[in-house]
Short mmCIF file of C-alpha atoms in Angstrom, two decimals:
data_model
loop_
_atom_site.label_atom_id
_atom_site.label_comp_id
_atom_site.label_asym_id
_atom_site.label_seq_id
_atom_site.Cartn_x
_atom_site.Cartn_y
_atom_site.Cartn_z
CA MET A 1 101.39 -133.28 -128.13
CA THR A 2 100.93 -129.91 -129.83
CA ALA A 3 98.62 -127.27 -128.42
CA VAL A 4 95.89 -126.09 -130.78
CA THR A 5 95.32 -122.37 -130.90
CA GLU A 6 92.46 -120.55 -132.59
CA ALA A 7 93.73 -118.43 -135.45
CA ALA A 8 91.97 -115.19 -136.29
CA PRO A 9 90.33 -115.28 -139.71
CA ALA A 10 92.18 -113.50 -142.51
CA GLN A 11 91.11 -109.88 -142.74
CA PRO A 12 90.43 -108.04 -146.01
CA ARG A 13 92.84 -105.26 -146.98
CA HIS A 14 90.03 -102.68 -147.22
CA PRO A 15 87.47 -101.29 -144.73
CA GLN A 16 84.46 -103.47 -143.97
CA LEU A 17 81.02 -101.90 -143.42
CA ALA A 18 79.19 -103.37 -140.44
CA VAL A 19 76.11 -102.64 -138.33
CA SER A 20 75.12 -103.22 -134.72
CA ALA A 21 72.09 -102.51 -132.55
CA ALA A 22 71.67 -101.18 -129.04
CA ILE A 23 68.44 -103.06 -128.26
CA PHE A 24 66.34 -101.79 -125.36
CA ARG A 25 63.69 -103.76 -123.50
CA ASP A 26 62.05 -101.56 -120.90
CA ASP A 27 64.95 -99.88 -119.06
CA ARG A 28 67.54 -102.55 -119.95
CA PHE A 29 69.63 -103.24 -123.06
CA LEU A 30 71.10 -106.41 -124.56
CA LEU A 31 74.81 -107.01 -124.00
CA VAL A 32 76.46 -109.96 -125.78
CA ARG A 33 79.91 -111.55 -125.48
CA ARG A 34 81.77 -112.39 -128.67
CA ALA A 35 82.74 -116.06 -128.92
CA ARG A 36 85.24 -115.65 -131.75
CA ALA A 37 87.68 -113.17 -133.25
CA PRO A 38 87.68 -110.26 -133.68
CA ALA A 39 86.79 -109.07 -130.16
CA LYS A 40 86.58 -112.61 -128.73
CA GLY A 41 85.71 -112.50 -125.04
CA LEU A 42 84.59 -108.86 -125.08
CA TYR A 43 81.05 -107.71 -124.49
CA SER A 44 79.45 -105.64 -127.20
CA LEU A 45 76.27 -105.16 -129.23
CA PRO A 46 74.93 -107.76 -131.65
CA GLY A 47 75.71 -107.07 -135.30
CA GLY A 48 77.90 -107.89 -138.25
CA ARG A 49 78.85 -107.12 -141.83
CA VAL A 50 76.54 -105.54 -144.37
CA GLU A 51 76.02 -107.74 -147.43
CA PHE A 52 76.27 -106.39 -150.98
CA GLY A 53 72.97 -104.80 -152.09
CA GLU A 54 71.56 -104.72 -148.55
CA SER A 55 70.40 -101.50 -146.86
CA LEU A 56 71.75 -100.68 -143.41
CA ASP A 57 68.28 -101.20 -141.89
CA GLN A 58 67.95 -104.60 -143.58
CA ALA A 59 71.44 -105.56 -142.44
CA VAL A 60 70.92 -104.71 -138.77
CA ILE A 61 67.56 -106.52 -138.65
CA ARG A 62 69.11 -109.60 -140.32
CA GLU A 63 72.27 -109.62 -138.19
CA VAL A 64 70.33 -109.28 -134.92
CA ALA A 65 67.99 -112.10 -135.95
CA GLU A 66 70.90 -114.35 -137.02
CA GLU A 67 73.03 -113.70 -133.94
CA THR A 68 70.36 -113.56 -131.24
CA GLY A 69 67.03 -114.81 -132.58
CA LEU A 70 65.43 -111.47 -131.67
CA SER A 71 63.08 -109.31 -133.68
CA ILE A 72 63.66 -105.57 -133.30
CA GLU A 73 62.09 -102.24 -134.18
CA ILE A 74 64.69 -99.73 -135.36
CA VAL A 75 64.37 -96.31 -133.71
CA GLY A 76 67.17 -94.61 -135.62
CA PHE A 77 70.87 -94.14 -136.26
CA ALA A 78 72.72 -93.74 -132.95
CA GLY A 79 76.33 -93.27 -134.04
CA ARG A 80 79.34 -94.92 -135.56
CA ARG A 81 82.48 -96.64 -134.41
CA GLU A 82 85.61 -97.23 -136.42
CA VAL A 83 87.99 -100.07 -135.64
CA LEU A 84 91.41 -99.63 -137.22
CA PRO A 85 93.83 -102.49 -137.86
CA SER A 86 96.06 -103.29 -134.92
CA PRO A 87 99.85 -103.02 -135.31
CA VAL A 88 100.13 -106.81 -135.24
CA GLY A 89 97.37 -107.23 -137.83
CA ALA A 90 95.03 -109.16 -135.54
CA ALA A 91 91.93 -107.16 -136.49
CA GLY A 92 90.72 -105.67 -139.72
CA HIS A 93 89.41 -102.20 -140.50
CA TYR A 94 85.70 -101.90 -139.68
CA VAL A 95 83.27 -98.99 -139.95
CA ILE A 96 80.34 -99.91 -137.70
CA MET A 97 77.03 -98.08 -137.98
CA VAL A 98 75.18 -98.34 -134.66
CA PHE A 99 71.40 -98.22 -134.43
CA ALA A 100 69.07 -97.65 -131.49
CA ALA A 101 66.33 -100.28 -131.40
CA ARG A 102 63.50 -101.61 -129.28
CA TRP A 103 63.02 -105.31 -128.56
CA ALA A 104 59.96 -106.64 -130.41
CA ALA A 105 60.00 -110.42 -129.84
CA GLY A 106 62.09 -113.44 -128.92
CA GLU A 107 64.67 -114.34 -126.32
CA PRO A 108 68.45 -114.25 -126.90
CA GLN A 109 69.88 -117.52 -128.20
CA LEU A 110 73.57 -118.40 -127.83
CA ASN A 111 75.51 -119.80 -130.79
CA ASP A 112 79.03 -120.06 -132.23
CA GLU A 113 79.26 -116.24 -132.43
CA LEU A 114 77.94 -115.38 -128.95
CA ASP A 115 78.67 -117.26 -125.72
CA ASP A 116 76.77 -114.96 -123.33
CA ALA A 117 73.81 -112.63 -123.64
CA ARG A 118 72.13 -110.64 -120.90
CA TRP A 119 69.79 -107.73 -120.40
CA ILE A 120 71.45 -105.15 -118.18
CA GLY A 121 70.83 -101.64 -116.92
CA PRO A 122 73.14 -98.81 -118.00
CA ASP A 123 74.63 -98.58 -114.50
CA GLU A 124 75.84 -102.22 -114.76
CA LEU A 125 77.96 -101.76 -117.91
CA ALA A 126 81.15 -100.75 -116.09
CA ALA A 127 81.43 -104.27 -114.62
CA PHE A 128 82.05 -105.80 -118.08
CA SER A 129 85.06 -105.86 -120.41
CA THR A 130 83.63 -104.22 -123.51
CA THR A 131 84.61 -103.10 -126.96
CA GLU A 132 86.00 -99.58 -127.11
CA GLY A 133 83.48 -96.72 -126.97
CA LEU A 134 80.52 -98.91 -126.06
CA ALA A 135 79.35 -96.81 -123.08
CA GLU A 136 79.05 -93.67 -125.22
CA LEU A 137 77.14 -95.50 -127.95
CA ILE A 138 74.72 -96.99 -125.40
CA ALA A 139 74.14 -93.56 -123.84
CA GLY A 140 73.33 -92.03 -127.23
CA ALA A 141 71.01 -94.87 -128.19
CA ARG A 142 69.30 -94.78 -124.81
CA ALA A 143 68.52 -91.08 -125.25
CA MET A 144 66.92 -91.84 -128.64
CA VAL A 145 64.80 -94.69 -127.28
CA GLY A 146 63.73 -92.64 -124.28
CA THR A 147 64.35 -95.12 -121.44
#
């Protein structure tokens, strides 16, 4: 019997523009765990690729709704993160624009992209395996939201 392994999807040979949102609900923010590559098994912020002809605001609202089922109110641009290709080619090149947002409605729904979602306080983040630079992005977004 042959073991089946999950292959990472083929990555484009040029940078991909993506968005994510640090969503705050009272004094907590939403942390999600990626269920597939890239970043499978790591906790991060909900988000994804910007579609052609879509504004960054439209993209982050759409991606959050698609991934989590939540409605959000964008507060503003909180920072950026760049993910460069790994030496073994396992991940592509992403430029991720991160937004600070407030929860407006809904409860997080799990799906094929996310296998865990939880509202946590900033002091709890260190207990999770996260994508690189997440703590700094959360701190910046938190200052914008004022929690």
